Amino acid sequence: QVQLVQSGEGLVQAGGSHRLSCVVSGRTFTTYTMGWFRQAPGKERQFVAAISWSGTSTYYADSVKGRFTISRNNAKNTVYLQMNTLRPEDTAVYYCAADPTRLNRSRHYSLYEYHYWGQGTQVTVSS
């Protein structure tokens, strides 16, 4: 059984920075593609970023490109989302997700590609 446990809930001022963490247990983390998604009130869950098992390939939603960075530490079974220059529209519940297949940019923007999910972490950006 794969479990994803998130941390980093917070309230941040616009223009500030914040980091989310997601620890994976139960299976071979190093072979998993990892992703971050977010869901604002009344909206669908949307793709934020994804990273390959090695960490060498990443890709981002246009709305966060240049501001957010996804990374991973396979020795710690952890994936991170560093969020800079935050905006009020970044306010959402953020979810980490894991998929055992190789990163594929044509698929891993979709939440349906991911088998395992974290519990969600609220990030609120005040103006």
Coordinates of N, CA and C in Angstrom, one line a residue:
Q1 N 0.8 -1.2 0.0 CA 0.0 0.0 0.0 C 0.9 1.2 0.0
V2 N 0.7 2.1 -1.0 CA 1.4 3.3 -1.1 C 0.7 4.4 -0.3
Q3 N 1.4 5.2 0.5 CA 0.8 6.3 1.2 C 1.6 7.6 1.0
L4 N 0.9 8.7 0.8 CA 1.5 10.0 0.5 C 1.0 10.9 1.7
V5 N 1.9 11.4 2.4 CA 1.6 12.3 3.5 C 2.2 13.7 3.3
Q6 N 1.3 14.6 3.2 CA 1.8 16.0 2.8 C 1.9 16.9 4.1
S7 N 2.8 17.9 3.9 CA 2.9 18.9 5.0 C 3.2 20.2 4.3
G8 N 3.0 21.3 5.1 CA 3.3 22.6 4.6 C 2.1 23.6 4.5
E9 N 1.0 23.2 5.2 CA -0.2 24.1 5.1 C 0.2 25.5 5.6
G10 N -0.3 26.5 4.9 CA 0.1 27.8 5.4 C -0.7 29.0 4.8
L11 N -0.5 30.1 5.4 CA -1.1 31.4 5.0 C 0.1 32.3 4.6
V12 N 0.1 32.8 3.4 CA 1.2 33.5 2.9 C 0.8 34.8 2.3
Q13 N 1.6 35.9 2.4 CA 1.2 37.1 1.7 C 1.6 37.0 0.3
A14 N 0.8 37.8 -0.5 CA 1.1 37.8 -2.0 C 2.6 38.3 -2.2
G15 N 3.2 37.7 -3.1 CA 4.6 38.0 -3.4 C 5.6 37.1 -2.5
G16 N 5.1 36.4 -1.6 CA 5.9 35.6 -0.7 C 6.2 34.2 -1.3
S17 N 6.8 33.4 -0.5 CA 7.2 32.1 -0.9 C 6.7 31.0 0.2
H18 N 6.6 29.8 -0.3 CA 6.2 28.7 0.6 C 6.6 27.4 -0.1
R19 N 6.8 26.4 0.8 CA 7.2 25.1 0.3 C 6.3 24.0 0.8
L20 N 5.9 23.1 0.0 CA 5.1 22.0 0.3 C 6.0 20.7 0.2
S21 N 5.7 19.8 1.1 CA 6.4 18.5 1.1 C 5.5 17.3 1.0
C22 N 5.9 16.2 0.4 CA 5.1 15.0 0.3 C 6.0 13.8 0.5
V23 N 5.8 13.1 1.6 CA 6.6 11.9 1.8 C 5.8 10.7 1.4
V24 N 6.5 9.8 0.6 CA 5.9 8.6 0.1 C 6.4 7.4 0.8
S25 N 5.5 6.5 1.2 CA 6.0 5.2 1.8 C 5.2 4.1 1.2
G26 N 5.8 2.9 1.3 CA 5.1 1.7 0.9 C 5.6 1.0 -0.3
R27 N 6.2 1.7 -1.2 CA 6.7 1.1 -2.4 C 8.0 1.8 -2.9
T28 N 8.5 1.4 -4.0 CA 9.7 2.0 -4.5 C 9.5 3.4 -5.0
F29 N 9.7 4.3 -4.2 CA 9.4 5.7 -4.6 C 10.3 6.1 -5.8
T30 N 11.5 5.6 -5.9 CA 12.4 6.1 -6.9 C 11.9 5.8 -8.3
T31 N 11.0 4.9 -8.5 CA 10.5 4.6 -9.8 C 9.2 5.3 -10.2
Y32 N 8.7 6.2 -9.3 CA 7.5 6.8 -9.5 C 7.6 8.2 -10.2
T33 N 6.7 8.5 -11.1 CA 6.5 9.9 -11.5 C 5.7 10.5 -10.4
M34 N 6.1 11.7 -10.1 CA 5.3 12.5 -9.0 C 4.7 13.7 -9.6
G35 N 3.6 14.1 -9.1 CA 2.9 15.3 -9.6 C 2.3 16.1 -8.4
W36 N 2.1 17.4 -8.7 CA 1.3 18.3 -7.8 C 0.1 18.8 -8.6
F37 N -1.0 18.8 -7.9 CA -2.2 19.4 -8.5 C -2.8 20.3 -7.4
R38 N -3.7 21.1 -7.8 CA -4.4 22.0 -6.9 C -5.9 22.2 -7.2
Q39 N -6.6 22.5 -6.2 CA -8.1 22.6 -6.4 C -8.6 23.8 -5.6
A40 N -9.0 24.8 -6.3 CA -9.6 26.0 -5.7 C -11.1 25.8 -5.4
P41 N -11.7 26.5 -4.5 CA -13.1 26.3 -4.2 C -14.0 26.4 -5.5
G42 N -14.8 25.4 -5.7 CA -15.8 25.5 -6.8 C -15.1 25.2 -8.2
K43 N -13.9 24.8 -8.1 CA -13.2 24.5 -9.4 C -12.7 23.1 -9.4
E44 N -12.3 22.6 -10.6 CA -11.8 21.3 -10.8 C -10.3 21.3 -10.4
R45 N -9.9 20.1 -10.0 CA -8.5 19.9 -9.7 C -7.7 20.0 -11.0
Q46 N -6.6 20.8 -10.8 CA -5.8 21.1 -12.0 C -4.4 20.8 -11.8
F47 N -3.7 20.5 -12.9 CA -2.3 20.2 -12.9 C -1.4 21.4 -12.5
V48 N -0.4 21.1 -11.8 CA 0.6 22.2 -11.4 C 1.9 21.8 -12.0
A49 N 2.4 20.6 -11.6 CA 3.8 20.3 -12.0 C 4.0 18.8 -11.9
A50 N 5.0 18.2 -12.6 CA 5.3 16.8 -12.6 C 6.8 16.7 -12.7
I51 N 7.3 15.5 -12.1 CA 8.7 15.3 -12.2 C 9.0 13.8 -12.4
S52 N 10.0 13.5 -13.2 CA 10.4 12.1 -13.5 C 11.0 11.5 -12.3
W53 N 11.1 10.1 -12.3 CA 11.7 9.4 -11.2 C 13.1 9.9 -10.8
S54 N 13.9 10.2 -11.8 CA 15.2 10.6 -11.6 C 15.4 12.1 -11.1
G55 N 14.3 12.9 -11.4 CA 14.3 14.3 -11.1 C 14.9 15.1 -12.2
T56 N 15.3 14.5 -13.3 CA 16.0 15.2 -14.4 C 15.0 15.9 -15.3
S57 N 13.7 15.4 -15.3 CA 12.7 16.0 -16.2 C 11.6 16.5 -15.4
T58 N 11.2 17.8 -15.7 CA 10.1 18.4 -15.0 C 9.2 19.1 -16.0
Y59 N 8.0 19.3 -15.7 CA 7.2 20.3 -16.5 C 6.1 20.9 -15.7
Y60 N 5.6 22.0 -16.1 CA 4.7 22.9 -15.3 C 3.5 23.4 -16.1
A61 N 2.5 23.7 -15.4 CA 1.4 24.4 -16.0 C 1.9 25.8 -16.3
D62 N 1.3 26.4 -17.3 CA 1.7 27.7 -17.7 C 1.5 28.7 -16.6
S63 N 0.5 28.5 -15.8 CA 0.1 29.5 -14.8 C 1.2 29.6 -13.6
V64 N 2.0 28.6 -13.5 CA 3.0 28.6 -12.4 C 4.5 28.6 -13.0
K65 N 4.6 28.4 -14.3 CA 6.0 28.3 -14.8 C 6.8 29.6 -14.5
G66 N 8.0 29.3 -14.0 CA 8.9 30.4 -13.7 C 8.7 30.9 -12.2
R67 N 7.7 30.4 -11.6 CA 7.4 30.8 -10.2 C 7.5 29.6 -9.2
F68 N 7.1 28.4 -9.7 CA 7.1 27.2 -8.9 C 8.2 26.2 -9.4
T69 N 8.7 25.5 -8.4 CA 9.7 24.5 -8.8 C 9.4 23.2 -8.1
I70 N 9.3 22.1 -8.8 CA 9.1 20.8 -8.3 C 10.5 20.1 -8.2
S71 N 10.7 19.4 -7.1 CA 11.9 18.7 -6.9 C 11.7 17.4 -6.1
R72 N 12.7 16.6 -6.0 CA 12.5 15.4 -5.2 C 13.8 14.9 -4.6
N73 N 13.8 14.3 -3.5 CA 14.9 13.7 -2.8 C 14.6 12.2 -2.6
N74 N 15.1 11.4 -3.5 CA 14.8 10.0 -3.5 C 15.4 9.3 -2.2
A75 N 16.4 9.8 -1.6 CA 16.9 9.2 -0.4 C 16.0 9.4 0.7
K76 N 15.1 10.4 0.6 CA 14.2 10.7 1.7 C 12.7 10.4 1.3
N77 N 12.6 9.8 0.1 CA 11.2 9.5 -0.4 C 10.3 10.7 -0.4
T78 N 10.8 11.8 -0.8 CA 10.1 13.1 -0.6 C 10.1 13.9 -1.9
V79 N 9.0 14.5 -2.2 CA 8.8 15.4 -3.3 C 8.4 16.8 -2.7
Y80 N 8.9 17.8 -3.4 CA 8.7 19.2 -2.9 C 8.0 20.0 -3.9
L81 N 7.4 21.1 -3.5 CA 6.9 22.1 -4.4 C 7.3 23.4 -3.8
Q82 N 8.3 24.1 -4.4 CA 8.7 25.4 -3.9 C 7.9 26.4 -4.7
M83 N 7.2 27.3 -4.0 CA 6.3 28.3 -4.6 C 6.8 29.7 -4.3
N84 N 7.2 30.4 -5.3 CA 7.6 31.8 -5.2 C 6.7 32.7 -5.8
T85 N 6.8 34.0 -5.5 CA 6.0 35.1 -6.0 C 4.6 34.7 -6.1
L86 N 4.1 34.2 -4.9 CA 2.7 33.8 -4.8 C 1.7 34.9 -5.1
R87 N 0.6 34.4 -5.7 CA -0.5 35.3 -6.0 C -1.8 34.9 -5.3
P88 N -2.7 35.7 -5.1 CA -4.0 35.3 -4.4 C -4.7 34.2 -5.2
E89 N -4.5 34.2 -6.5 CA -5.1 33.1 -7.4 C -4.4 31.8 -7.2
D90 N -3.3 31.7 -6.5 CA -2.7 30.4 -6.2 C -3.4 29.8 -4.9
T91 N -4.3 30.5 -4.3 CA -5.0 29.9 -3.2 C -5.7 28.6 -3.6
A92 N -5.5 27.5 -2.9 CA -6.1 26.3 -3.2 C -5.7 25.2 -2.2
V93 N -6.3 24.1 -2.3 CA -5.8 22.9 -1.7 C -4.9 22.2 -2.7
Y94 N -3.7 21.9 -2.2 CA -2.7 21.3 -3.1 C -2.5 19.8 -2.7
Y95 N -2.4 19.0 -3.8 CA -2.3 17.6 -3.7 C -1.1 17.1 -4.4
C96 N -0.4 16.2 -3.7 CA 0.7 15.4 -4.4 C 0.1 14.1 -4.9
A97 N 0.7 13.6 -5.9 CA 0.2 12.4 -6.5 C 1.4 11.5 -7.1
A98 N 1.2 10.2 -7.1 CA 2.2 9.3 -7.6 C 1.7 8.4 -8.6
D99 N 2.5 8.1 -9.6 CA 2.2 7.1 -10.7 C 3.4 6.3 -10.9
P100 N 3.2 4.9 -11.1 CA 4.4 4.1 -11.2 C 4.9 4.0 -12.6
T101 N 4.4 4.8 -13.6 CA 4.9 4.7 -14.9 C 5.8 5.9 -15.2
R102 N 6.6 5.7 -16.3 CA 7.6 6.8 -16.6 C 6.9 8.0 -17.0
L103 N 7.5 9.2 -16.7 CA 7.0 10.5 -17.0 C 6.7 10.6 -18.5
N104 N 5.5 11.0 -18.8 CA 5.1 11.2 -20.2 C 4.3 12.6 -20.2
R105 N 4.9 13.5 -20.9 CA 4.3 14.9 -20.9 C 2.9 14.9 -21.5
S106 N 2.6 14.0 -22.3 CA 1.3 14.0 -23.0 C 0.2 13.4 -22.1
R107 N 0.6 12.7 -21.0 CA -0.3 12.1 -20.1 C -0.3 12.6 -18.7
H108 N 0.8 13.0 -18.1 CA 0.9 13.2 -16.7 C 0.5 14.6 -16.3
Y109 N -0.2 15.3 -17.2 CA -0.9 16.6 -16.8 C -2.3 16.2 -16.3
S110 N -2.7 15.0 -16.6 CA -4.1 14.5 -16.2 C -4.1 13.9 -14.9
L111 N -5.0 14.2 -14.0 CA -5.1 13.6 -12.7 C -5.5 12.2 -12.8
Y112 N -6.1 11.7 -13.9 CA -6.5 10.3 -14.0 C -5.3 9.4 -14.3
E113 N -4.1 9.9 -14.5 CA -3.0 9.1 -14.7 C -2.3 8.7 -13.4
Y114 N -2.7 9.3 -12.3 CA -2.1 9.1 -11.0 C -2.8 8.1 -10.2
H115 N -2.1 7.1 -9.6 CA -2.8 6.1 -8.8 C -2.9 6.4 -7.4
Y116 N -2.0 7.2 -6.8 CA -2.0 7.5 -5.4 C -2.0 9.0 -5.1
W117 N -2.7 9.3 -4.0 CA -2.8 10.8 -3.7 C -2.6 11.1 -2.3
G118 N -2.0 12.3 -2.0 CA -1.9 12.7 -0.7 C -3.2 13.3 -0.2
Q119 N -3.2 13.7 1.1 CA -4.5 14.1 1.7 C -4.9 15.5 1.4
G120 N -4.0 16.3 0.8 CA -4.3 17.7 0.5 C -3.8 18.6 1.5
T121 N -3.3 19.8 1.1 CA -2.8 20.8 2.0 C -3.3 22.2 1.6
Q122 N -3.9 22.9 2.5 CA -4.4 24.2 2.2 C -3.3 25.3 2.1
V123 N -3.2 26.0 1.0 CA -2.4 27.2 0.9 C -3.2 28.4 0.6
T124 N -3.1 29.4 1.4 CA -3.9 30.6 1.2 C -3.0 31.8 1.0
V125 N -3.2 32.5 0.0 CA -2.4 33.6 -0.3 C -3.2 34.9 -0.2
S126 N -2.8 35.7 0.8 CA -3.6 37.0 1.0 C -3.0 38.1 0.2
S127 N -3.9 39.0 -0.2 CA -3.5 40.1 -1.0 C -3.1 41.3 -0.1

